[in-house]
Each structure stands twice: as structure tokens, then as C-alpha cells.
PDB file of N, CA, C and O in Angstrom:
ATOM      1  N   UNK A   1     -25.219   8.719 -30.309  1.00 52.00           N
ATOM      2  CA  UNK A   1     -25.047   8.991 -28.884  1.00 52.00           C
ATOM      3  C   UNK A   1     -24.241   7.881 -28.231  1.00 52.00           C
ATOM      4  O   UNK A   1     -23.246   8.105 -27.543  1.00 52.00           O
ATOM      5  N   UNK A   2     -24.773   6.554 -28.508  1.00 55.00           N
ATOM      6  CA  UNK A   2     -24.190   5.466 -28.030  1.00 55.00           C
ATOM      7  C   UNK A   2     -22.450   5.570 -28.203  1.00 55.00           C
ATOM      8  O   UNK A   2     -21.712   5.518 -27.219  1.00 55.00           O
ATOM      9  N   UNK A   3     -21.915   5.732 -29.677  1.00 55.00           N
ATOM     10  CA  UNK A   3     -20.867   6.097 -30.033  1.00 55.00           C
ATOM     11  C   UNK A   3     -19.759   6.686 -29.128  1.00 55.00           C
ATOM     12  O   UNK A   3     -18.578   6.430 -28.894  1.00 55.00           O
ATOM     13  N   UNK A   4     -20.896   7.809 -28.632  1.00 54.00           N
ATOM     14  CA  UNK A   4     -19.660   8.681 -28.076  1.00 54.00           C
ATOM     15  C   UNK A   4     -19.125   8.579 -26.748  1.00 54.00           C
ATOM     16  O   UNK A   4     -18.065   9.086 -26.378  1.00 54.00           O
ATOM     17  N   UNK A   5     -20.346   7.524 -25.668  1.00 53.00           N
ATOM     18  CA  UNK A   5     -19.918   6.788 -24.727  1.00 53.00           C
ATOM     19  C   UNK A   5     -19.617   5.751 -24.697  1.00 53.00           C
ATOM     20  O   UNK A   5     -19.840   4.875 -23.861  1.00 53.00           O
ATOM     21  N   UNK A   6     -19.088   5.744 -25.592  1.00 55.00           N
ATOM     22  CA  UNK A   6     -17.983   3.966 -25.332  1.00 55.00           C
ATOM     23  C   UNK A   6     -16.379   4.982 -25.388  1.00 55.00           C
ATOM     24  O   UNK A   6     -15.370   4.432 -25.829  1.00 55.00           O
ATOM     25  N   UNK A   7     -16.341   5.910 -25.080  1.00 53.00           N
ATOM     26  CA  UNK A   7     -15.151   6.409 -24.951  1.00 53.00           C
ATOM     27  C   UNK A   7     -13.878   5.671 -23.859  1.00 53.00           C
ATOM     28  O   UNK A   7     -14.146   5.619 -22.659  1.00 53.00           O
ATOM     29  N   UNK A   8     -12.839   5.253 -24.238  1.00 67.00           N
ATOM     30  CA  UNK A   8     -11.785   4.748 -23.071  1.00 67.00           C
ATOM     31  C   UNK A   8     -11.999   5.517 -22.251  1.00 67.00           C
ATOM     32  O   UNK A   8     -12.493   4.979 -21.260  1.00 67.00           O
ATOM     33  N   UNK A   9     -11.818   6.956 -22.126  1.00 84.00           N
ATOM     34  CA  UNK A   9     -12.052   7.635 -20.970  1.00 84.00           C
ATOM     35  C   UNK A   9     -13.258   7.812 -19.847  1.00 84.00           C
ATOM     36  O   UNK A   9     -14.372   7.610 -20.331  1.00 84.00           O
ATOM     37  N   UNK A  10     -13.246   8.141 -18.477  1.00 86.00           N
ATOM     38  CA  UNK A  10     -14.555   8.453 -17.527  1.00 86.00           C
ATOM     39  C   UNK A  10     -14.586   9.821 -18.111  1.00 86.00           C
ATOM     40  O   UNK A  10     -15.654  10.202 -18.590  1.00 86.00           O
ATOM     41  N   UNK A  11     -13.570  10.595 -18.133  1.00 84.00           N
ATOM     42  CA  UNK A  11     -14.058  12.224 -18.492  1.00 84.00           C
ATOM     43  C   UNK A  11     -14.867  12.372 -19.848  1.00 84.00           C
ATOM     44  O   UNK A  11     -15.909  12.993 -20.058  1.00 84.00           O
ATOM     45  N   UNK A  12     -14.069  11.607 -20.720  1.00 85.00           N
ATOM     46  CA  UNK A  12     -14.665  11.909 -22.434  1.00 85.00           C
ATOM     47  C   UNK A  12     -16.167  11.036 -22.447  1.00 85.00           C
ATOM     48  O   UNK A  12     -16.973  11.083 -23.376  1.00 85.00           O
ATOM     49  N   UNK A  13     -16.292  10.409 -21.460  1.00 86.00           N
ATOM     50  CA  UNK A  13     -17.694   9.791 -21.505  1.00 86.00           C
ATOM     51  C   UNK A  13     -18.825  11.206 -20.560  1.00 86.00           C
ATOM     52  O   UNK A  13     -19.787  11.794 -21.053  1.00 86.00           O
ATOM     53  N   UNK A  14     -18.289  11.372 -19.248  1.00 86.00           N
ATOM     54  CA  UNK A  14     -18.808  11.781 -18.824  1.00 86.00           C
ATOM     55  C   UNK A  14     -19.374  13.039 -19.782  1.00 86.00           C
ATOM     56  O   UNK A  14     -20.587  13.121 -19.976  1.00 86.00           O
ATOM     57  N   UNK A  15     -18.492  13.976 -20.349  1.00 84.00           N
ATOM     58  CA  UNK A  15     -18.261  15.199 -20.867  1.00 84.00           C
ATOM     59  C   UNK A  15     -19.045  14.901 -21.682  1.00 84.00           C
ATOM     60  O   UNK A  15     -20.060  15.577 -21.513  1.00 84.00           O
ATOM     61  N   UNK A  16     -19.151  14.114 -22.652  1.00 86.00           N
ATOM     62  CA  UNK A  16     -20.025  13.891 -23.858  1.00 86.00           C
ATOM     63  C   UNK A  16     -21.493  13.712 -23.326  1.00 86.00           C
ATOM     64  O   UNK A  16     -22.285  14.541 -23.774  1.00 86.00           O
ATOM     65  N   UNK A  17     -21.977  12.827 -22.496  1.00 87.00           N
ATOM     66  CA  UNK A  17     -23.035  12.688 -21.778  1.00 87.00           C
ATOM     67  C   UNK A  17     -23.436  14.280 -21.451  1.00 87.00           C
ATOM     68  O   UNK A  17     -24.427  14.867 -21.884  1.00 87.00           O
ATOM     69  N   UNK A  18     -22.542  14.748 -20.689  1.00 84.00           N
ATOM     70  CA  UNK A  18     -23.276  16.612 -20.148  1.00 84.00           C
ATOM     71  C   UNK A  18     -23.292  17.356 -21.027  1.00 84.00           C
ATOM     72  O   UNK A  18     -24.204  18.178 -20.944  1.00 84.00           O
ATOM     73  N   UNK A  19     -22.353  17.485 -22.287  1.00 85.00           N
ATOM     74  CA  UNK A  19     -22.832  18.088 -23.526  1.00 85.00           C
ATOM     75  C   UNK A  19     -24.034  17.674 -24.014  1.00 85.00           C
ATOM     76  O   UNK A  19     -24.673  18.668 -24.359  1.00 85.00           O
ATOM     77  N   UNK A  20     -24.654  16.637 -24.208  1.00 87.00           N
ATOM     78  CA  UNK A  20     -25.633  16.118 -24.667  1.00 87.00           C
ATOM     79  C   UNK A  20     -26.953  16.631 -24.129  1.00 87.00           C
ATOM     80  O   UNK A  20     -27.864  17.207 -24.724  1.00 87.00           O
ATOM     81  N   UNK A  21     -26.818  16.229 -22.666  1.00 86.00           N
ATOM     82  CA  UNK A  21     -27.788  16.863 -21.480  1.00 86.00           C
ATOM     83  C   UNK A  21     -28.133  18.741 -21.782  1.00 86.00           C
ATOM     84  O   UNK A  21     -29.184  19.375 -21.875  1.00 86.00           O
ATOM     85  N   UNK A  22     -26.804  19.102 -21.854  1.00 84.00           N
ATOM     86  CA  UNK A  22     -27.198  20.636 -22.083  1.00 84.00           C
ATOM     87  C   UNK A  22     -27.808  21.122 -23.277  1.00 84.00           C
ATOM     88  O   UNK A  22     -28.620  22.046 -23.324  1.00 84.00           O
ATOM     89  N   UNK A  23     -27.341  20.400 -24.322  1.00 87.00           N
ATOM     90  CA  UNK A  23     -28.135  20.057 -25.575  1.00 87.00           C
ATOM     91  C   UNK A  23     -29.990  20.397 -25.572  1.00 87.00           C
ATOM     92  O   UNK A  23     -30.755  21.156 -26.169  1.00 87.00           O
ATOM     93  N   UNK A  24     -30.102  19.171 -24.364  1.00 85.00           N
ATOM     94  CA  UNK A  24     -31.245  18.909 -24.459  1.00 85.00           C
ATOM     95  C   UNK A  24     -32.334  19.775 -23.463  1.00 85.00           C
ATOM     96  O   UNK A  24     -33.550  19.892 -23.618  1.00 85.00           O
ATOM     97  N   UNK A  25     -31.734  20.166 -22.720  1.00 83.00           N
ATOM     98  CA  UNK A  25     -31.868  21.459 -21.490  1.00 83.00           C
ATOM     99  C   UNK A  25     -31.850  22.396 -21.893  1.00 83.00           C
ATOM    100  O   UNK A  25     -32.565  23.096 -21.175  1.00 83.00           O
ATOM    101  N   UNK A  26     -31.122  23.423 -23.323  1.00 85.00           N
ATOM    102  CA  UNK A  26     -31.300  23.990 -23.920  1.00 85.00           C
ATOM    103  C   UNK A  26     -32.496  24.071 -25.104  1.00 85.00           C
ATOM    104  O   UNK A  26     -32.941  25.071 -25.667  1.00 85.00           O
ATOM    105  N   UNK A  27     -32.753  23.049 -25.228  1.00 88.00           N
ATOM    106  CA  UNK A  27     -33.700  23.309 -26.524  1.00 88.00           C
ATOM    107  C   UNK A  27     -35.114  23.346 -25.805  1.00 88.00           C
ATOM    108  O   UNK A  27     -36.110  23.875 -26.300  1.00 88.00           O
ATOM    109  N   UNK A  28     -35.081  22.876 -24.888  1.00 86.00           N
ATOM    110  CA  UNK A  28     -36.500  22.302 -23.756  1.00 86.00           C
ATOM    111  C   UNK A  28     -37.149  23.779 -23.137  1.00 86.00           C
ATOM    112  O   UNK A  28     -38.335  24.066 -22.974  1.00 86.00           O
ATOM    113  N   UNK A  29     -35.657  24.781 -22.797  1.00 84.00           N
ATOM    114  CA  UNK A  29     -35.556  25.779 -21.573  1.00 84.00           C
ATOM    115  C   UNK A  29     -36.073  25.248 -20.547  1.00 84.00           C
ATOM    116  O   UNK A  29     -37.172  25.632 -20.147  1.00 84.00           O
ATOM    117  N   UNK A  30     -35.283  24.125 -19.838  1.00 80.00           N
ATOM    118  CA  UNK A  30     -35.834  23.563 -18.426  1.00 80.00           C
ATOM    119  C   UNK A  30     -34.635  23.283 -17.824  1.00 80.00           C
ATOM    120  O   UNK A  30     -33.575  23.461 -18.424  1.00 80.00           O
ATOM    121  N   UNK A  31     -34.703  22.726 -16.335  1.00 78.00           N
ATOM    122  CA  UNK A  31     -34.030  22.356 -15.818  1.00 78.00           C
ATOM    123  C   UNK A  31     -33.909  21.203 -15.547  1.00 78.00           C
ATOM    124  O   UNK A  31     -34.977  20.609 -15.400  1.00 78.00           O
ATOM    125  N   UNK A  32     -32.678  20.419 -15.371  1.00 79.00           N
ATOM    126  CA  UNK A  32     -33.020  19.253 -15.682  1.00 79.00           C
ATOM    127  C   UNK A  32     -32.079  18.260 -13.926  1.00 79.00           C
ATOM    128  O   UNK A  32     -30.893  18.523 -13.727  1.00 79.00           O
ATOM    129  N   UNK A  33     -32.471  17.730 -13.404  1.00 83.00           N
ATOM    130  CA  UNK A  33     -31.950  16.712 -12.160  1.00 83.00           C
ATOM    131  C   UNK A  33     -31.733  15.431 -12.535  1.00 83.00           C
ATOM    132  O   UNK A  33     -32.589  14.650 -12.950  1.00 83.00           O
ATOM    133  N   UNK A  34     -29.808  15.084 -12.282  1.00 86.00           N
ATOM    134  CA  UNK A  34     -29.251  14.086 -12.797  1.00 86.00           C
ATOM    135  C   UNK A  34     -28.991  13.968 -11.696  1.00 86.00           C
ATOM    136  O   UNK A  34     -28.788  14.985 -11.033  1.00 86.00           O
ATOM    137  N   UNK A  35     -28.883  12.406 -10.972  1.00 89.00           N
ATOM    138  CA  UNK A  35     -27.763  11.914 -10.031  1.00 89.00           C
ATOM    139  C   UNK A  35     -26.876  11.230 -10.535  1.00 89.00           C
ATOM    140  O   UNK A  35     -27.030  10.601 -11.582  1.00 89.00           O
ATOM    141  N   UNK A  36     -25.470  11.265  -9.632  1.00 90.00           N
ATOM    142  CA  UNK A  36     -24.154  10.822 -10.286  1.00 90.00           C
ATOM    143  C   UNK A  36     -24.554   9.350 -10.605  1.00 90.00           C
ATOM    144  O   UNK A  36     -23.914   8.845 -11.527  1.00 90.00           O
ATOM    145  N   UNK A  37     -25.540   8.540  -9.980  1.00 93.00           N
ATOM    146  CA  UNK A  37     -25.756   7.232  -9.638  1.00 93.00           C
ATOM    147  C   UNK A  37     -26.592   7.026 -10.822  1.00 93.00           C
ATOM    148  O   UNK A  37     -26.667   5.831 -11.108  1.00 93.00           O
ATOM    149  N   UNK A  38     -27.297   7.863 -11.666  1.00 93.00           N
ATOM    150  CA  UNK A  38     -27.811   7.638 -13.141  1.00 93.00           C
ATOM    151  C   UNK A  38     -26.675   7.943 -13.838  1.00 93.00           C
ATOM    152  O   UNK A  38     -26.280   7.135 -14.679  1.00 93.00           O
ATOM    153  N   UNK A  39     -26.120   8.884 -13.660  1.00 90.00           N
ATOM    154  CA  UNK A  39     -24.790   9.037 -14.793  1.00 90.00           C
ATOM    155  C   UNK A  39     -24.056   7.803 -14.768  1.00 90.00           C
ATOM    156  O   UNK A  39     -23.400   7.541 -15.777  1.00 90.00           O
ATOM    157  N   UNK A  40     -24.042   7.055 -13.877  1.00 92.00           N
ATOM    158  CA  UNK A  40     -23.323   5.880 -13.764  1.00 92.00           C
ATOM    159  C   UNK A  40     -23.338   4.398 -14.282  1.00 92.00           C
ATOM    160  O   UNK A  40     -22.636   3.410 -14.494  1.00 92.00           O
ATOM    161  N   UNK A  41     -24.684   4.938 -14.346  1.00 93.00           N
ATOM    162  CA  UNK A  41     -26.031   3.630 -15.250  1.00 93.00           C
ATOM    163  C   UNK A  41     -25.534   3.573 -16.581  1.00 93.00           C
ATOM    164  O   UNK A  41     -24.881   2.761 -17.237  1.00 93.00           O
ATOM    165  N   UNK A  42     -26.182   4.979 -16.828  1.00 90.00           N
ATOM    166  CA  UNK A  42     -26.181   5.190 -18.502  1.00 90.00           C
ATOM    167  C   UNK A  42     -24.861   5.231 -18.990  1.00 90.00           C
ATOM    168  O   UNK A  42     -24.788   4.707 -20.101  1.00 90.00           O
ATOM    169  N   UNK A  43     -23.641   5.725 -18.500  1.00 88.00           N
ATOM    170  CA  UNK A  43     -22.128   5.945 -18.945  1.00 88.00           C
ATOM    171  C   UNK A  43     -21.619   4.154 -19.236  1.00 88.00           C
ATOM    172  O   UNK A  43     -20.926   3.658 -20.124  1.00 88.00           O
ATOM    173  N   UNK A  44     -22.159   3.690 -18.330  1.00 89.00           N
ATOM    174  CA  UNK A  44     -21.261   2.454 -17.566  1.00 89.00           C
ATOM    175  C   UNK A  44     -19.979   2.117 -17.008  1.00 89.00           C
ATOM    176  O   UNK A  44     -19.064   1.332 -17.258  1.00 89.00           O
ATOM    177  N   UNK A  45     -20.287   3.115 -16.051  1.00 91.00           N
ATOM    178  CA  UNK A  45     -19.102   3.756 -15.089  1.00 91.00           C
ATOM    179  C   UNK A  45     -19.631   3.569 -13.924  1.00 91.00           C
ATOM    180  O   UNK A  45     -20.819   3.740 -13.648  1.00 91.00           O
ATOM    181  N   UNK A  46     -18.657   3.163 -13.097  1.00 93.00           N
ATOM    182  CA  UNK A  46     -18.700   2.824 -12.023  1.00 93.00           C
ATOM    183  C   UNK A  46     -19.016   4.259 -10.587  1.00 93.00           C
ATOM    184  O   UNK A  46     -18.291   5.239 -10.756  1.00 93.00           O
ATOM    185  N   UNK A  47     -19.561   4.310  -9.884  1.00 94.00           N
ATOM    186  CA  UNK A  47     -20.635   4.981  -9.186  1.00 94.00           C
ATOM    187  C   UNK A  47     -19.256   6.302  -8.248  1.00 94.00           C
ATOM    188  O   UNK A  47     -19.350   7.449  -7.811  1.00 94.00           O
ATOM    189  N   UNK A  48     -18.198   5.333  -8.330  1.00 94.00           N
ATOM    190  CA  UNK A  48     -17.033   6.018  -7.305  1.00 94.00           C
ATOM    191  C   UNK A  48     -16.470   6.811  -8.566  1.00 94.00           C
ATOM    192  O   UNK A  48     -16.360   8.035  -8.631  1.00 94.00           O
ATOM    193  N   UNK A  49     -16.170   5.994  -9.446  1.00 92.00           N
ATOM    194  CA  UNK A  49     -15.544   6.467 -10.591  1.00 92.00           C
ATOM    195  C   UNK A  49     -16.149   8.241 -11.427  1.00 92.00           C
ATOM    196  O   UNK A  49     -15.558   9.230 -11.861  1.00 92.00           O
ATOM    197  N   UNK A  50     -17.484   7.853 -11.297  1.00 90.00           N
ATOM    198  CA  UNK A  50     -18.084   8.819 -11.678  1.00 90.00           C
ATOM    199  C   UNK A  50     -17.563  10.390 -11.081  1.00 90.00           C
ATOM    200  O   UNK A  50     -17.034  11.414 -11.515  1.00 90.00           O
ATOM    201  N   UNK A  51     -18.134   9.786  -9.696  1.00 91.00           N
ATOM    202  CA  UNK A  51     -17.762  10.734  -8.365  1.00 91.00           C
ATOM    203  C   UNK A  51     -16.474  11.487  -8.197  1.00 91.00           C
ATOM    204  O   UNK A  51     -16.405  12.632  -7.749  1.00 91.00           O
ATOM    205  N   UNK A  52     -15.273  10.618  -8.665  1.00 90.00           N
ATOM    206  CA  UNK A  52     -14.380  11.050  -8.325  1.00 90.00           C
ATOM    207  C   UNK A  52     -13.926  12.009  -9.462  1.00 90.00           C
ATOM    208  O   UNK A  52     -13.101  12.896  -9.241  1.00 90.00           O
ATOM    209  N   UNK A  53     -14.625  11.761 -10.993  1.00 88.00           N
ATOM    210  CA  UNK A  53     -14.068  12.231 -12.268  1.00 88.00           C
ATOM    211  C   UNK A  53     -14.840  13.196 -12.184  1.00 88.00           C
ATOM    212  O   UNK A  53     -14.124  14.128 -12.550  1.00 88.00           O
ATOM    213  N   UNK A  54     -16.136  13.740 -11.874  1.00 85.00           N
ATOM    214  CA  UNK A  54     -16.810  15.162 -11.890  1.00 85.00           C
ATOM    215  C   UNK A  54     -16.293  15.914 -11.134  1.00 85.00           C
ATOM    216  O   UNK A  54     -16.092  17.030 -11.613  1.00 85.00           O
ATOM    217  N   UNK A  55     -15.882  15.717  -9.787  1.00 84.00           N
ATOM    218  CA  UNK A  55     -15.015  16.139  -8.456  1.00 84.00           C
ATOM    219  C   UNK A  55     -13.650  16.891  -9.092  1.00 84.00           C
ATOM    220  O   UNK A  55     -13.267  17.966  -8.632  1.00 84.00           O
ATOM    221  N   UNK A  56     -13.028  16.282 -10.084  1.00 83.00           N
ATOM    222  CA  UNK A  56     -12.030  16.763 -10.575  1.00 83.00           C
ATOM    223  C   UNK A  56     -12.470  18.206 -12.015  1.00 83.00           C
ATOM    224  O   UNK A  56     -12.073  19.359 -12.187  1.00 83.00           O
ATOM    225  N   UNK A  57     -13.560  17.198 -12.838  1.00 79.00           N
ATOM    226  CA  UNK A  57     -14.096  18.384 -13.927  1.00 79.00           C
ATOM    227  C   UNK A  57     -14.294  19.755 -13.177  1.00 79.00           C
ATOM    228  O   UNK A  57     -13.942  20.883 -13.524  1.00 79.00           O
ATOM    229  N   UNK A  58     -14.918  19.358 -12.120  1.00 77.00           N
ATOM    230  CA  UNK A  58     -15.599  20.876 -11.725  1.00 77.00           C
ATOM    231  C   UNK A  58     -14.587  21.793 -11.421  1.00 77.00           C
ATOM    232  O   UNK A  58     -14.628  22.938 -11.871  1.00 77.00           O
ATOM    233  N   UNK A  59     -13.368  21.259 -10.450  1.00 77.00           N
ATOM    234  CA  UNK A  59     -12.331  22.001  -9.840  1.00 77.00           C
ATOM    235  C   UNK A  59     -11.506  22.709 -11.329  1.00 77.00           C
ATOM    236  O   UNK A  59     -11.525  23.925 -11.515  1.00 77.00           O
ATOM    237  N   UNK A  60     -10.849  21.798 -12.250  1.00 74.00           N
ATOM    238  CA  UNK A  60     -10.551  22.007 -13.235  1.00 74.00           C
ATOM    239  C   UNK A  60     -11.530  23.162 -14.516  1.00 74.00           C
ATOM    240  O   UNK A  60     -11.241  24.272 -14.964  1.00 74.00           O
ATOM    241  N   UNK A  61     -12.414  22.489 -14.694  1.00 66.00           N
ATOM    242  CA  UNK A  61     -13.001  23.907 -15.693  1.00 66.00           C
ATOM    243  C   UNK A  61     -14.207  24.437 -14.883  1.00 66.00           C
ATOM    244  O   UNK A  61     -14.669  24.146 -13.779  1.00 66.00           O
ATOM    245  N   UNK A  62     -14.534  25.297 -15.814  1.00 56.00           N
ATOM    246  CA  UNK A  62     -15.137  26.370 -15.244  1.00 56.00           C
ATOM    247  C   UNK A  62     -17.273  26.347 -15.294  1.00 56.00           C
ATOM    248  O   UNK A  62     -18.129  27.168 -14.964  1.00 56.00           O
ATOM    249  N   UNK A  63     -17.314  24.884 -15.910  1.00 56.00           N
ATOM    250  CA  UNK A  63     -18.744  24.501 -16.267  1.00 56.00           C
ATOM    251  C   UNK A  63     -18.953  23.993 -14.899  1.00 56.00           C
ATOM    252  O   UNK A  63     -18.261  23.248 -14.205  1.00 56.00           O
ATOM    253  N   UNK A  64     -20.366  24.729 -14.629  1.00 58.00           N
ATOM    254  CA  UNK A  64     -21.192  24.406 -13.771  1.00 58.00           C
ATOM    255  C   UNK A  64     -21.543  23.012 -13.515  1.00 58.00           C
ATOM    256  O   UNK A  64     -21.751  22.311 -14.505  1.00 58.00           O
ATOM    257  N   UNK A  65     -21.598  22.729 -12.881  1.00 58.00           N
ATOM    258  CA  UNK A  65     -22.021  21.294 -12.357  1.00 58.00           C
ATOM    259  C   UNK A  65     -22.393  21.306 -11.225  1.00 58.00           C
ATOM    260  O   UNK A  65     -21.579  21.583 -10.345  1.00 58.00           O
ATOM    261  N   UNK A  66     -23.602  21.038 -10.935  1.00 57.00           N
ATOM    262  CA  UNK A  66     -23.905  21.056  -9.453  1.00 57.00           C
ATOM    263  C   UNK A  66     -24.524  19.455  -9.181  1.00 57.00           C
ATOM    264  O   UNK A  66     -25.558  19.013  -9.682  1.00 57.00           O
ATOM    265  N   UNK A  67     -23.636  18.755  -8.289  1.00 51.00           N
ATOM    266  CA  UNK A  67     -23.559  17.338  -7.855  1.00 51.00           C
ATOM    267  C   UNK A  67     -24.762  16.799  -6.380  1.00 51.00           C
ATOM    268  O   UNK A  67     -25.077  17.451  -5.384  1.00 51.00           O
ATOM    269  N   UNK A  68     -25.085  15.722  -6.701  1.00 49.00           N
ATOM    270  CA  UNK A  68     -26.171  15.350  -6.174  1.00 49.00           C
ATOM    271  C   UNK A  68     -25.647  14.237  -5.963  1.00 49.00           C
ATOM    272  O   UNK A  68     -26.292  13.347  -5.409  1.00 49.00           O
TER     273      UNK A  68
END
């Protein structure tokens, strides 16, 4: 897991992180409440950075993301 967030990128970190999450949201059948400000923790990405790179995922593809 660690691996796959040390990515150069905010997206390929972020993306890997929410694959992971759905991963785990899937196997659970639950729902699960992330704030961008934990994604930010755990990625080690900066809180704007985060913000501004999901802001773009969402517009761009078509995966749900609903931001907090």
C-alpha cells in the first residue's frame, strides 16, 4: 500500500488511495466518510493540493466522489 503512495503524482496517489478505499468498502458493503483533510494526512499531500486534484478528478472522470 505504502508503495503505491509515494507516487510523484497528487492524482496517482490520490487514485490509488480511492481504489484502495473502494476495495475496502466493497468487501465490508458499507459506507465509508473520508475528509479531504485525512486524505491529506495519509497521502502526504498537502490539504489545497488535495482539494484542488479531486476538484479536477471528478470534473474529468466519471467516478463518484462526493467531497467533504
Amino acid at each position: 500500500v505504502l508503495a503505491t503512495l509515494r507516487k510523484p503524482k497528487a492524482k496517482d496517489r490520490i487514485r490509488s488511495f480511492l481504489s484502495l478505499l473502494a476495495k475496502i468498502v466493497e468487501e465490508k458493503k458499507t459506507n465509508l466518510i473520508i475528509k479531504r483533510k485525512q486524505i491529506a494526512g495519509i497521502t502526504g499531500l498537502s490539504y489545497e493540493n488535495v482539494v484542488r486534484t479531486m476538484s479536477r478528478m471528478q470534473k474529468q472522470e466519471s467516478r463518484r466522489v462526493r467531497l467533504w
